[in-house]
Short mmCIF file of C-alpha atoms in Angstrom, two decimals:
data_model
loop_
_atom_site.label_atom_id
_atom_site.label_comp_id
_atom_site.label_asym_id
_atom_site.label_seq_id
_atom_site.Cartn_x
_atom_site.Cartn_y
_atom_site.Cartn_z
CA UNK A 1 161.61 45.51 84.66
CA UNK A 2 160.19 43.35 81.89
CA UNK A 3 156.52 44.25 82.09
CA UNK A 4 155.76 40.82 83.53
CA UNK A 5 155.34 40.72 87.29
CA UNK A 6 155.13 37.58 89.38
CA UNK A 7 154.10 37.28 93.00
CA UNK A 8 155.19 36.05 95.39
CA UNK A 9 158.91 35.87 94.68
CA UNK A 10 159.42 33.10 97.20
CA UNK A 11 156.98 30.58 98.62
CA UNK A 12 157.39 27.77 101.10
CA UNK A 13 154.42 25.47 101.46
CA UNK A 14 153.56 22.17 103.05
CA UNK A 15 152.29 19.26 101.05
CA UNK A 16 148.75 19.75 102.32
CA UNK A 17 148.57 23.50 101.68
CA UNK A 18 146.78 25.33 98.93
CA UNK A 19 148.44 28.38 97.43
CA UNK A 20 148.36 30.40 94.23
CA UNK A 21 151.00 32.03 92.08
CA UNK A 22 150.09 35.21 90.27
CA UNK A 23 151.38 36.67 87.03
CA UNK A 24 150.47 40.02 85.52
CA UNK A 25 151.62 41.54 82.25
CA UNK A 26 151.24 45.12 81.10
CA UNK A 27 152.48 44.62 77.56
CA UNK A 28 149.20 44.05 75.79
CA UNK A 29 150.23 40.53 74.79
CA UNK A 30 147.68 37.88 73.95
CA UNK A 31 149.61 34.76 74.98
CA UNK A 32 150.77 33.78 78.45
CA UNK A 33 152.82 30.83 79.62
CA UNK A 34 153.77 28.93 82.78
CA UNK A 35 157.16 27.23 82.83
CA UNK A 36 158.88 25.13 85.48
CA UNK A 37 162.63 25.57 85.82
CA UNK A 38 164.50 22.89 87.74
CA UNK A 39 168.24 22.60 88.13
CA UNK A 40 170.04 20.87 85.25
CA UNK A 41 166.79 20.33 83.30
CA UNK A 42 165.24 22.17 80.35
CA UNK A 43 162.57 24.69 81.05
CA UNK A 44 159.39 22.68 81.09
CA UNK A 45 156.43 24.26 79.38
CA UNK A 46 153.40 23.65 81.59
CA UNK A 47 150.52 25.69 80.21
CA UNK A 48 149.85 28.10 77.38
CA UNK A 49 146.96 30.51 77.14
CA UNK A 50 146.01 32.44 74.04
CA UNK A 51 143.34 35.10 74.44
CA UNK A 52 142.34 33.50 77.76
CA UNK A 53 141.88 30.10 76.15
CA UNK A 54 144.13 27.26 77.20
CA UNK A 55 145.88 25.96 74.11
CA UNK A 56 148.38 23.67 75.75
CA UNK A 57 148.47 21.48 78.82
CA UNK A 58 151.78 19.71 78.68
CA UNK A 59 150.80 16.62 80.68
CA UNK A 60 150.93 18.53 83.92
CA UNK A 61 149.60 16.80 87.06
CA UNK A 62 146.21 17.96 88.23
CA UNK A 63 147.69 19.31 91.46
CA UNK A 64 148.63 22.29 89.27
CA UNK A 65 145.59 24.21 88.09
CA UNK A 66 145.92 27.30 85.87
CA UNK A 67 143.47 30.13 85.59
CA UNK A 68 143.44 32.97 83.10
CA UNK A 69 140.62 35.41 83.89
CA UNK A 70 141.76 37.90 81.26
CA UNK A 71 144.66 38.35 78.88
CA UNK A 72 146.66 40.33 81.44
CA UNK A 73 146.49 37.93 84.38
CA UNK A 74 147.49 34.34 84.86
CA UNK A 75 147.32 32.25 88.01
CA UNK A 76 148.70 28.88 88.96
CA UNK A 77 146.75 27.25 91.78
CA UNK A 78 148.68 24.70 93.78
CA UNK A 79 147.39 21.98 96.08
CA UNK A 80 148.77 18.81 97.64
CA UNK A 81 152.15 19.32 96.02
CA UNK A 82 155.12 16.98 96.35
CA UNK A 83 158.70 17.86 97.31
CA UNK A 84 159.79 17.22 93.70
CA UNK A 85 157.57 20.12 92.67
CA UNK A 86 160.05 22.49 94.30
CA UNK A 87 161.41 24.66 91.50
CA UNK A 88 161.40 28.12 89.98
CA UNK A 89 158.09 28.81 88.27
CA UNK A 90 158.30 31.30 85.45
CA UNK A 91 155.56 33.22 83.77
CA UNK A 92 155.99 34.69 80.31
CA UNK A 93 153.92 36.54 77.75
CA UNK A 94 154.21 37.09 74.02
CA UNK A 95 152.30 38.58 71.15
CA UNK A 96 150.84 35.90 68.87
CA UNK A 97 153.14 33.02 67.90
CA UNK A 98 156.30 35.05 67.55
CA UNK A 99 158.13 33.24 70.31
CA UNK A 100 159.49 36.56 71.48
CA UNK A 101 158.61 36.10 75.12
CA UNK A 102 159.00 38.39 78.07
CA UNK A 103 159.61 36.63 81.35
CA UNK A 104 158.89 37.49 84.92
CA UNK A 105 161.42 37.06 87.70
CA UNK A 106 159.82 33.83 88.75
CA UNK A 107 158.50 32.38 91.99
CA UNK A 108 160.91 30.17 93.90
CA UNK A 109 158.70 27.43 95.33
CA UNK A 110 159.81 25.07 98.07
CA UNK A 111 157.54 22.22 99.09
CA UNK A 112 158.28 20.81 102.52
CA UNK B 1 157.44 16.27 69.52
CA UNK B 2 160.05 18.92 69.08
CA UNK B 3 163.14 18.93 71.23
CA UNK B 4 166.10 21.20 71.68
CA UNK B 5 169.55 19.92 72.57
CA UNK B 6 172.36 22.04 73.93
CA UNK B 7 175.70 20.32 73.84
CA UNK B 8 177.48 21.94 76.74
CA UNK B 9 176.25 22.15 80.30
CA UNK B 10 179.02 24.40 81.57
CA UNK B 11 181.65 26.38 79.71
CA UNK B 12 184.48 28.19 81.46
CA UNK B 13 186.70 30.59 79.57
CA UNK B 14 188.85 33.66 80.00
CA UNK B 15 188.04 37.18 78.90
CA UNK B 16 188.74 37.85 75.22
CA UNK B 17 188.34 34.19 74.36
CA UNK B 18 185.88 33.20 71.66
CA UNK B 19 182.64 31.48 72.56
CA UNK B 20 180.53 29.04 70.61
CA UNK B 21 177.53 27.23 72.09
CA UNK B 22 175.91 24.43 70.19
CA UNK B 23 172.17 23.98 69.71
CA UNK B 24 170.30 21.38 67.69
CA UNK B 25 166.58 20.92 67.28
CA UNK B 26 164.65 17.89 66.15
CA UNK B 27 161.77 19.28 64.11
CA UNK B 28 161.99 19.09 60.31
CA UNK B 29 159.52 21.79 59.37
CA UNK B 30 159.57 25.54 59.59
CA UNK B 31 160.75 26.81 62.93
CA UNK B 32 161.56 30.09 64.56
CA UNK B 33 164.75 29.94 66.59
CA UNK B 34 165.95 31.89 69.59
CA UNK B 35 168.69 32.33 72.11
CA UNK B 36 167.69 33.61 75.51
CA UNK B 37 170.05 34.64 78.28
CA UNK B 38 169.66 34.75 82.04
CA UNK B 39 172.23 36.87 83.88
CA UNK B 40 172.77 36.11 87.57
CA UNK B 41 169.78 37.30 89.58
CA UNK B 42 167.94 38.57 86.54
CA UNK B 43 165.01 37.44 84.43
CA UNK B 44 165.29 35.43 81.25
CA UNK B 45 165.57 37.74 78.23
CA UNK B 46 165.87 37.49 74.48
CA UNK B 47 169.38 37.60 73.03
CA UNK B 48 168.57 37.09 69.36
CA UNK B 49 166.08 35.43 67.04
CA UNK B 50 165.81 33.90 63.60
CA UNK B 51 162.56 33.88 61.65
CA UNK B 52 163.66 33.83 58.00
CA UNK B 53 166.12 35.40 55.57
CA UNK B 54 169.82 35.73 56.28
CA UNK B 55 170.80 32.67 58.32
CA UNK B 56 173.41 34.68 60.19
CA UNK B 57 171.65 36.81 62.75
CA UNK B 58 173.06 39.48 64.98
CA UNK B 59 171.89 40.01 68.51
CA UNK B 60 172.64 42.27 71.39
CA UNK B 61 176.04 42.62 73.06
CA UNK B 62 178.00 41.34 70.07
CA UNK B 63 176.40 37.92 69.90
CA UNK B 64 175.49 36.23 66.65
CA UNK B 65 174.02 32.90 65.66
CA UNK B 66 173.99 30.90 62.48
CA UNK B 67 171.07 28.83 61.30
CA UNK B 68 172.17 25.78 59.31
CA UNK B 69 169.03 24.06 58.11
CA UNK B 70 170.77 20.94 56.85
CA UNK B 71 172.27 20.37 60.29
CA UNK B 72 169.20 21.44 62.28
CA UNK B 73 171.54 23.71 64.17
CA UNK B 74 171.50 27.24 65.53
CA UNK B 75 174.83 27.81 67.22
CA UNK B 76 175.59 30.93 69.21
CA UNK B 77 178.91 32.74 68.88
CA UNK B 78 180.78 35.68 70.25
CA UNK B 79 184.33 36.46 69.06
CA UNK B 80 185.57 37.95 72.32
CA UNK B 81 183.75 37.47 75.61
CA UNK B 82 183.71 39.76 78.58
CA UNK B 83 183.32 39.04 82.26
CA UNK B 84 179.79 40.46 82.03
CA UNK B 85 178.82 37.66 79.63
CA UNK B 86 178.76 35.26 82.56
CA UNK B 87 175.23 33.90 82.43
CA UNK B 88 173.09 30.95 81.50
CA UNK B 89 172.20 30.67 77.82
CA UNK B 90 169.13 28.89 76.49
CA UNK B 91 168.34 27.88 72.94
CA UNK B 92 164.63 27.76 72.06
CA UNK B 93 162.33 26.93 69.16
CA UNK B 94 158.72 27.59 68.31
CA UNK B 95 156.68 25.96 65.60
CA UNK B 96 153.45 27.30 64.13
CA UNK B 97 151.80 27.05 67.51
CA UNK B 98 152.39 28.64 70.85
CA UNK B 99 154.77 26.02 72.26
CA UNK B 100 158.02 27.85 72.91
CA UNK B 101 160.37 24.99 73.86
CA UNK B 102 163.77 25.42 75.50
CA UNK B 103 166.97 23.45 75.79
CA UNK B 104 168.53 22.59 79.13
CA UNK B 105 170.74 25.66 79.10
CA UNK B 106 174.49 26.23 79.13
CA UNK B 107 176.16 28.01 82.01
CA UNK B 108 178.96 30.23 80.80
CA UNK B 109 181.54 31.44 83.29
CA UNK B 110 184.00 34.07 82.10
CA UNK B 111 187.08 34.53 84.24
CA UNK B 112 188.57 37.99 84.42
#
């Protein structure tokens, strides 16, 4: 248990569906991250939030929409995804800019 | 833009063998450096970190890494691996912002 919880663990969705990934951290951290992990590729940083403010949007397509209602919760809203979006989506949190991040177990997303 | 390069995609070795994984980064300024590890079926977790001071840092489970500024490198080492060290290892860097960037990862398989 890392203190970062992601739900659901697995998700299969069609290209026309709308779904959301949820991340919750109980560590009192002020920064939260979404990463995409695909086979044989580096972890791709998608979004960074610091104190609920988005500080980084790493050229992510608009079909991915993040939401950070408070410093403990982070969502990733998904709509009209493509099969190449199938991957493991990881949430992480950290305190300030230390880079010491705590990761969730991830959501395994399959787009059919 | 910063980037992190890991030289080996997959390393296979026997128990008690020595391990060294290469990592180079492309940024010329001040960086914080990390190695993260992901054991099979588990979440990504911090193995060790370098912020400043002694360039040889010790981590958990007998791992160490050496920061060589002139070579932009932060190689990971362990003198004698165990079967339980089978995992995927990721090098990461963070600048003075919140962008924690990862390499592609190296899969290490230790044969008993």
